[in-house]
Amino acid sequence: MSKQGSKALILKFLLTNLGKVVTSKQLQKAAGGASEWARRVRELRDEQGYQILSHKDRADLKPGQYLLLTDKRRPVFAREISKETRAWVLERNGYTCQMCGAAAGDDDPFSPSRKIRLTLGHIIDKSKGGEDVPSNLRAVCTNCNEGLQNTAPPKPDRLHLFSQVRRARVDDQQELLAWLLRKFGLTAVKGPSD
Ligand SMILES: [Zn+2]
């Protein structure tokens, strides 16, 4: 059994038993008896981001018990890139999802009780050779990151954008101005009347 083959079998078994506690015996059996099954489980968790829980993560699991609660994968690079890089990229992107335009703290359209949360995504996907460097990272909301929004809406056309802004309420225009100034690191120029 190849390394990839036994890993795929383990993943298939875990996904079939989503939310159920499975044992190391079952995992080894699912892996076709491969003695390296534990290493494959670690690779699924550490390299592919599957959130496979063990007794180290949850007190109600015994040693030798494993649990996969969700097929959502954690972005693996999140643990590899520094806090500083993360903060820098989020700030550069104005704390706004670069795919759909949602801002951190906006109401989440997919789960109304929650707020938009931002994470980092790759501009060129890692599978296509993209690296974990600031120039290849961008802020994306968790919805876009999880593929809930398949296509990024087209960028608004400038004429349309301006007409929208001109028609907006003054307090919304001021809010927008404040946001743009923050985003570009500027401060408002006060006129002589202020
Ligand atoms: Zn988004």
PDB file of C-alpha atoms and ligand atoms in Angstrom:
ATOM      1  CA  MET A   1       0.000   0.000   0.000  1.00  0.00           C
ATOM      2  CA  SER A   2       1.483   3.344  -0.995  1.00  0.00           C
ATOM      3  CA  LYS A   3       1.707   6.213   1.462  1.00  0.00           C
ATOM      4  CA  GLN A   4      -0.868   8.231  -0.521  1.00  0.00           C
ATOM      5  CA  GLY A   5      -3.111   5.191  -0.840  1.00  0.00           C
ATOM      6  CA  SER A   6      -3.300   4.472   2.875  1.00  0.00           C
ATOM      7  CA  LYS A   7      -3.758   8.159   3.657  1.00  0.00           C
ATOM      8  CA  ALA A   8      -6.687   8.379   1.226  1.00  0.00           C
ATOM      9  CA  LEU A   9      -8.261   5.298   2.834  1.00  0.00           C
ATOM     10  CA  ILE A  10      -7.932   6.799   6.322  1.00  0.00           C
ATOM     11  CA  LEU A  11      -9.440  10.075   5.150  1.00  0.00           C
ATOM     12  CA  LYS A  12     -12.325   8.281   3.472  1.00  0.00           C
ATOM     13  CA  PHE A  13     -12.978   6.323   6.667  1.00  0.00           C
ATOM     14  CA  LEU A  14     -12.904   9.452   8.822  1.00  0.00           C
ATOM     15  CA  LEU A  15     -15.214  11.343   6.471  1.00  0.00           C
ATOM     16  CA  THR A  16     -17.646   8.426   6.446  1.00  0.00           C
ATOM     17  CA  ASN A  17     -17.630   8.510  10.254  1.00  0.00           C
ATOM     18  CA  LEU A  18     -17.840  12.266  10.607  1.00  0.00           C
ATOM     19  CA  GLY A  19     -18.796  13.198  14.179  1.00  0.00           C
ATOM     20  CA  LYS A  20     -18.265   9.657  15.475  1.00  0.00           C
ATOM     21  CA  VAL A  21     -15.476   8.528  17.769  1.00  0.00           C
ATOM     22  CA  VAL A  22     -13.259   5.990  16.019  1.00  0.00           C
ATOM     23  CA  THR A  23     -10.446   3.902  17.446  1.00  0.00           C
ATOM     24  CA  SER A  24      -6.847   3.408  16.429  1.00  0.00           C
ATOM     25  CA  LYS A  25      -7.693  -0.217  15.565  1.00  0.00           C
ATOM     26  CA  GLN A  26     -10.377   0.920  13.144  1.00  0.00           C
ATOM     27  CA  LEU A  27      -8.026   3.453  11.601  1.00  0.00           C
ATOM     28  CA  GLN A  28      -5.301   0.872  11.112  1.00  0.00           C
ATOM     29  CA  LYS A  29      -7.809  -1.493   9.540  1.00  0.00           C
ATOM     30  CA  ALA A  30      -9.108   1.298   7.293  1.00  0.00           C
ATOM     31  CA  ALA A  31      -5.523   1.996   6.231  1.00  0.00           C
ATOM     32  CA  GLY A  32      -5.290  -1.574   4.955  1.00  0.00           C
ATOM     33  CA  GLY A  33      -3.305  -2.580   8.010  1.00  0.00           C
ATOM     34  CA  ALA A  34      -0.525  -0.099   7.301  1.00  0.00           C
ATOM     35  CA  SER A  35       1.745   0.158  10.336  1.00  0.00           C
ATOM     36  CA  GLU A  36       2.334   3.810   9.553  1.00  0.00           C
ATOM     37  CA  TRP A  37      -1.322   4.745  10.025  1.00  0.00           C
ATOM     38  CA  ALA A  38      -0.589   7.110  12.927  1.00  0.00           C
ATOM     39  CA  ARG A  39       1.862   9.049  10.808  1.00  0.00           C
ATOM     40  CA  ARG A  40      -0.740   9.310   8.025  1.00  0.00           C
ATOM     41  CA  VAL A  41      -3.256  10.672  10.556  1.00  0.00           C
ATOM     42  CA  ARG A  42      -0.708  13.286  11.635  1.00  0.00           C
ATOM     43  CA  GLU A  43      -0.089  14.267   8.010  1.00  0.00           C
ATOM     44  CA  LEU A  44      -3.804  14.657   7.374  1.00  0.00           C
ATOM     45  CA  ARG A  45      -3.967  16.925  10.390  1.00  0.00           C
ATOM     46  CA  ASP A  46      -0.725  18.890  10.114  1.00  0.00           C
ATOM     47  CA  GLU A  47      -0.214  19.071   6.344  1.00  0.00           C
ATOM     48  CA  GLN A  48      -3.755  18.966   5.013  1.00  0.00           C
ATOM     49  CA  GLY A  49      -5.527  20.781   7.814  1.00  0.00           C
ATOM     50  CA  TYR A  50      -8.121  18.128   8.735  1.00  0.00           C
ATOM     51  CA  GLN A  51      -9.149  18.786  12.312  1.00  0.00           C
ATOM     52  CA  ILE A  52      -8.727  15.276  13.671  1.00  0.00           C
ATOM     53  CA  LEU A  53      -9.126  15.412  17.434  1.00  0.00           C
ATOM     54  CA  SER A  54      -7.522  13.073  19.944  1.00  0.00           C
ATOM     55  CA  HIS A  55      -7.333  12.801  23.720  1.00  0.00           C
ATOM     56  CA  LYS A  56      -4.790  15.615  23.570  1.00  0.00           C
ATOM     57  CA  ASP A  57      -7.492  17.956  22.267  1.00  0.00           C
ATOM     58  CA  ARG A  58     -10.533  16.765  24.163  1.00  0.00           C
ATOM     59  CA  ALA A  59     -10.812  15.434  27.699  1.00  0.00           C
ATOM     60  CA  ASP A  60     -13.723  13.139  26.780  1.00  0.00           C
ATOM     61  CA  LEU A  61     -11.587  11.197  24.287  1.00  0.00           C
ATOM     62  CA  LYS A  62      -9.467   8.322  25.564  1.00  0.00           C
ATOM     63  CA  PRO A  63      -6.006   7.570  24.225  1.00  0.00           C
ATOM     64  CA  GLY A  64      -6.462   5.691  20.962  1.00  0.00           C
ATOM     65  CA  GLN A  65      -9.727   7.441  20.162  1.00  0.00           C
ATOM     66  CA  TYR A  66     -10.051   9.930  17.335  1.00  0.00           C
ATOM     67  CA  LEU A  67     -12.788  12.216  16.166  1.00  0.00           C
ATOM     68  CA  LEU A  68     -13.287  14.231  13.011  1.00  0.00           C
ATOM     69  CA  LEU A  69     -16.120  16.708  13.557  1.00  0.00           C
ATOM     70  CA  THR A  70     -16.074  18.574  10.287  1.00  0.00           C
ATOM     71  CA  ASP A  71     -14.790  18.203   6.758  1.00  0.00           C
ATOM     72  CA  LYS A  72     -13.765  21.873   6.864  1.00  0.00           C
ATOM     73  CA  ARG A  73     -10.020  22.159   6.657  1.00  0.00           C
ATOM     74  CA  ARG A  74      -8.067  24.637   8.655  1.00  0.00           C
ATOM     75  CA  PRO A  75      -5.700  26.689   6.509  1.00  0.00           C
ATOM     76  CA  VAL A  76      -2.418  24.961   7.200  1.00  0.00           C
ATOM     77  CA  PHE A  77      -0.276  28.037   6.741  1.00  0.00           C
ATOM     78  CA  ALA A  78      -2.117  29.840   9.534  1.00  0.00           C
ATOM     79  CA  ARG A  79       0.253  28.260  12.015  1.00  0.00           C
ATOM     80  CA  GLU A  80       3.308  28.813   9.857  1.00  0.00           C
ATOM     81  CA  ILE A  81       3.053  32.500   9.146  1.00  0.00           C
ATOM     82  CA  SER A  82       3.863  34.959  11.854  1.00  0.00           C
ATOM     83  CA  LYS A  83       1.381  37.105  13.709  1.00  0.00           C
ATOM     84  CA  GLU A  84       3.188  40.134  12.310  1.00  0.00           C
ATOM     85  CA  THR A  85       2.729  39.022   8.692  1.00  0.00           C
ATOM     86  CA  ARG A  86      -0.913  38.231   9.336  1.00  0.00           C
ATOM     87  CA  ALA A  87      -1.534  41.638  10.896  1.00  0.00           C
ATOM     88  CA  TRP A  88       0.357  43.355   8.088  1.00  0.00           C
ATOM     89  CA  VAL A  89      -1.646  41.635   5.324  1.00  0.00           C
ATOM     90  CA  LEU A  90      -4.975  42.318   7.035  1.00  0.00           C
ATOM     91  CA  GLU A  91      -4.086  45.964   7.465  1.00  0.00           C
ATOM     92  CA  ARG A  92      -2.873  46.283   3.870  1.00  0.00           C
ATOM     93  CA  ASN A  93      -6.211  44.899   2.707  1.00  0.00           C
ATOM     94  CA  GLY A  94      -8.152  47.303   4.917  1.00  0.00           C
ATOM     95  CA  TYR A  95      -9.617  44.417   6.991  1.00  0.00           C
ATOM     96  CA  THR A  96     -11.802  43.626   3.979  1.00  0.00           C
ATOM     97  CA  CYS A  97     -12.329  40.353   2.137  1.00  0.00           C
ATOM     98  CA  GLN A  98     -10.543  40.727  -1.184  1.00  0.00           C
ATOM     99  CA  MET A  99     -13.010  38.368  -2.869  1.00  0.00           C
ATOM    100  CA  CYS A 100     -16.459  39.588  -1.841  1.00  0.00           C
ATOM    101  CA  GLY A 101     -15.707  42.928  -0.178  1.00  0.00           C
ATOM    102  CA  ALA A 102     -17.166  42.072   3.239  1.00  0.00           C
ATOM    103  CA  ALA A 103     -15.420  43.786   6.137  1.00  0.00           C
ATOM    104  CA  ALA A 104     -14.452  42.233   9.458  1.00  0.00           C
ATOM    105  CA  GLY A 105     -17.375  42.705  11.838  1.00  0.00           C
ATOM    106  CA  ASP A 106     -20.052  43.025   9.119  1.00  0.00           C
ATOM    107  CA  ASP A 107     -23.076  40.797   9.593  1.00  0.00           C
ATOM    108  CA  ASP A 108     -22.415  37.383   8.069  1.00  0.00           C
ATOM    109  CA  PRO A 109     -24.932  36.843   5.217  1.00  0.00           C
ATOM    110  CA  PHE A 110     -24.611  33.062   5.597  1.00  0.00           C
ATOM    111  CA  SER A 111     -25.236  32.929   9.348  1.00  0.00           C
ATOM    112  CA  PRO A 112     -27.104  36.027  10.531  1.00  0.00           C
ATOM    113  CA  SER A 113     -26.175  35.590  14.188  1.00  0.00           C
ATOM    114  CA  ARG A 114     -22.471  35.821  13.364  1.00  0.00           C
ATOM    115  CA  LYS A 115     -20.090  38.483  12.210  1.00  0.00           C
ATOM    116  CA  ILE A 116     -17.753  38.261   9.238  1.00  0.00           C
ATOM    117  CA  ARG A 117     -14.402  36.859  10.227  1.00  0.00           C
ATOM    118  CA  LEU A 118     -11.301  37.292   8.111  1.00  0.00           C
ATOM    119  CA  THR A 119      -8.560  34.827   7.492  1.00  0.00           C
ATOM    120  CA  LEU A 120      -5.688  34.739   5.039  1.00  0.00           C
ATOM    121  CA  GLY A 121      -5.933  33.144   1.624  1.00  0.00           C
ATOM    122  CA  HIS A 122      -3.418  32.598  -1.133  1.00  0.00           C
ATOM    123  CA  ILE A 123      -3.576  34.642  -4.329  1.00  0.00           C
ATOM    124  CA  ILE A 124      -1.843  31.852  -6.250  1.00  0.00           C
ATOM    125  CA  ASP A 125      -2.968  28.590  -4.688  1.00  0.00           C
ATOM    126  CA  LYS A 126      -0.342  26.504  -2.916  1.00  0.00           C
ATOM    127  CA  SER A 127      -1.166  23.581  -5.202  1.00  0.00           C
ATOM    128  CA  LYS A 128      -0.107  25.786  -8.115  1.00  0.00           C
ATOM    129  CA  GLY A 129       3.157  26.746  -6.476  1.00  0.00           C
ATOM    130  CA  GLY A 130       2.010  29.800  -4.519  1.00  0.00           C
ATOM    131  CA  GLU A 131       4.061  30.548  -1.427  1.00  0.00           C
ATOM    132  CA  ASP A 132       3.283  31.654   2.136  1.00  0.00           C
ATOM    133  CA  VAL A 133       4.752  35.104   1.542  1.00  0.00           C
ATOM    134  CA  PRO A 134       2.998  38.432   2.175  1.00  0.00           C
ATOM    135  CA  SER A 135       2.875  39.247  -1.554  1.00  0.00           C
ATOM    136  CA  ASN A 136       0.932  36.018  -2.179  1.00  0.00           C
ATOM    137  CA  LEU A 137      -1.438  36.427   0.766  1.00  0.00           C
ATOM    138  CA  ARG A 138      -4.660  38.385   1.015  1.00  0.00           C
ATOM    139  CA  ALA A 139      -7.494  38.874   3.464  1.00  0.00           C
ATOM    140  CA  VAL A 140     -10.516  36.682   2.680  1.00  0.00           C
ATOM    141  CA  CYS A 141     -13.593  36.081   4.781  1.00  0.00           C
ATOM    142  CA  THR A 142     -14.182  32.580   6.090  1.00  0.00           C
ATOM    143  CA  ASN A 143     -17.172  32.200   3.738  1.00  0.00           C
ATOM    144  CA  CYS A 144     -15.074  32.844   0.648  1.00  0.00           C
ATOM    145  CA  ASN A 145     -12.244  30.768   2.080  1.00  0.00           C
ATOM    146  CA  GLU A 146     -14.563  27.812   2.539  1.00  0.00           C
ATOM    147  CA  GLY A 147     -15.875  28.226  -0.985  1.00  0.00           C
ATOM    148  CA  LEU A 148     -19.397  29.218   0.065  1.00  0.00           C
ATOM    149  CA  GLN A 149     -19.175  31.977  -2.468  1.00  0.00           C
ATOM    150  CA  ASN A 150     -18.018  30.365  -5.633  1.00  0.00           C
ATOM    151  CA  THR A 151     -17.393  33.430  -7.679  1.00  0.00           C
ATOM    152  CA  ALA A 152     -16.166  36.797  -6.597  1.00  0.00           C
ATOM    153  CA  PRO A 153     -18.613  39.453  -7.740  1.00  0.00           C
ATOM    154  CA  PRO A 154     -17.161  41.733 -10.395  1.00  0.00           C
ATOM    155  CA  LYS A 155     -15.526  44.923  -9.152  1.00  0.00           C
ATOM    156  CA  PRO A 156     -18.022  47.769  -9.205  1.00  0.00           C
ATOM    157  CA  ASP A 157     -17.714  49.982 -12.207  1.00  0.00           C
ATOM    158  CA  ARG A 158     -16.419  53.446 -11.278  1.00  0.00           C
ATOM    159  CA  LEU A 159     -19.370  55.433 -12.618  1.00  0.00           C
ATOM    160  CA  HIS A 160     -21.805  53.230 -10.747  1.00  0.00           C
ATOM    161  CA  LEU A 161     -19.731  53.408  -7.582  1.00  0.00           C
ATOM    162  CA  PHE A 162     -19.598  57.213  -7.658  1.00  0.00           C
ATOM    163  CA  SER A 163     -23.300  57.521  -8.344  1.00  0.00           C
ATOM    164  CA  GLN A 164     -23.994  55.237  -5.375  1.00  0.00           C
ATOM    165  CA  VAL A 165     -21.736  57.250  -3.086  1.00  0.00           C
ATOM    166  CA  ARG A 166     -23.209  60.599  -4.202  1.00  0.00           C
ATOM    167  CA  ARG A 167     -26.701  59.333  -3.507  1.00  0.00           C
ATOM    168  CA  ALA A 168     -25.761  57.922  -0.097  1.00  0.00           C
ATOM    169  CA  ARG A 169     -26.698  59.668   3.146  1.00  0.00           C
ATOM    170  CA  VAL A 170     -24.175  62.184   4.432  1.00  0.00           C
ATOM    171  CA  ASP A 171     -23.389  60.139   7.544  1.00  0.00           C
ATOM    172  CA  ASP A 172     -22.682  57.124   5.329  1.00  0.00           C
ATOM    173  CA  GLN A 173     -20.454  59.243   3.112  1.00  0.00           C
ATOM    174  CA  GLN A 174     -18.572  60.427   6.186  1.00  0.00           C
ATOM    175  CA  GLU A 175     -18.251  56.868   7.411  1.00  0.00           C
ATOM    176  CA  LEU A 176     -16.866  55.895   4.020  1.00  0.00           C
ATOM    177  CA  LEU A 177     -14.423  58.799   4.063  1.00  0.00           C
ATOM    178  CA  ALA A 178     -13.195  57.858   7.523  1.00  0.00           C
ATOM    179  CA  TRP A 179     -12.718  54.263   6.379  1.00  0.00           C
ATOM    180  CA  LEU A 180     -10.783  55.305   3.274  1.00  0.00           C
ATOM    181  CA  LEU A 181      -8.564  57.631   5.308  1.00  0.00           C
ATOM    182  CA  ARG A 182      -7.840  54.832   7.775  1.00  0.00           C
ATOM    183  CA  LYS A 183      -7.200  52.411   4.955  1.00  0.00           C
ATOM    184  CA  PHE A 184      -4.665  54.680   3.265  1.00  0.00           C
ATOM    185  CA  GLY A 185      -3.117  55.887   6.501  1.00  0.00           C
ATOM    186  CA  LEU A 186      -4.190  59.499   5.956  1.00  0.00           C
ATOM    187  CA  THR A 187      -5.832  62.058   8.164  1.00  0.00           C
ATOM    188  CA  ALA A 188      -8.578  64.431   7.154  1.00  0.00           C
ATOM    189  CA  VAL A 189      -7.395  67.870   6.054  1.00  0.00           C
ATOM    190  CA  LYS A 190      -9.254  70.435   8.085  1.00  0.00           C
ATOM    191  CA  GLY A 191     -10.451  73.493   6.249  1.00  0.00           C
ATOM    192  CA  PRO A 192     -10.141  77.076   7.632  1.00  0.00           C
ATOM    193  CA  SER A 193     -13.751  76.946   8.840  1.00  0.00           C
ATOM    194  CA  ASP A 194     -13.030  74.086  11.303  1.00  0.00           C
TER     195      ASP A 194
HETATM  196 ZN    ZN B   1     -15.608  37.107   1.255  1.00  0.00          ZN
END
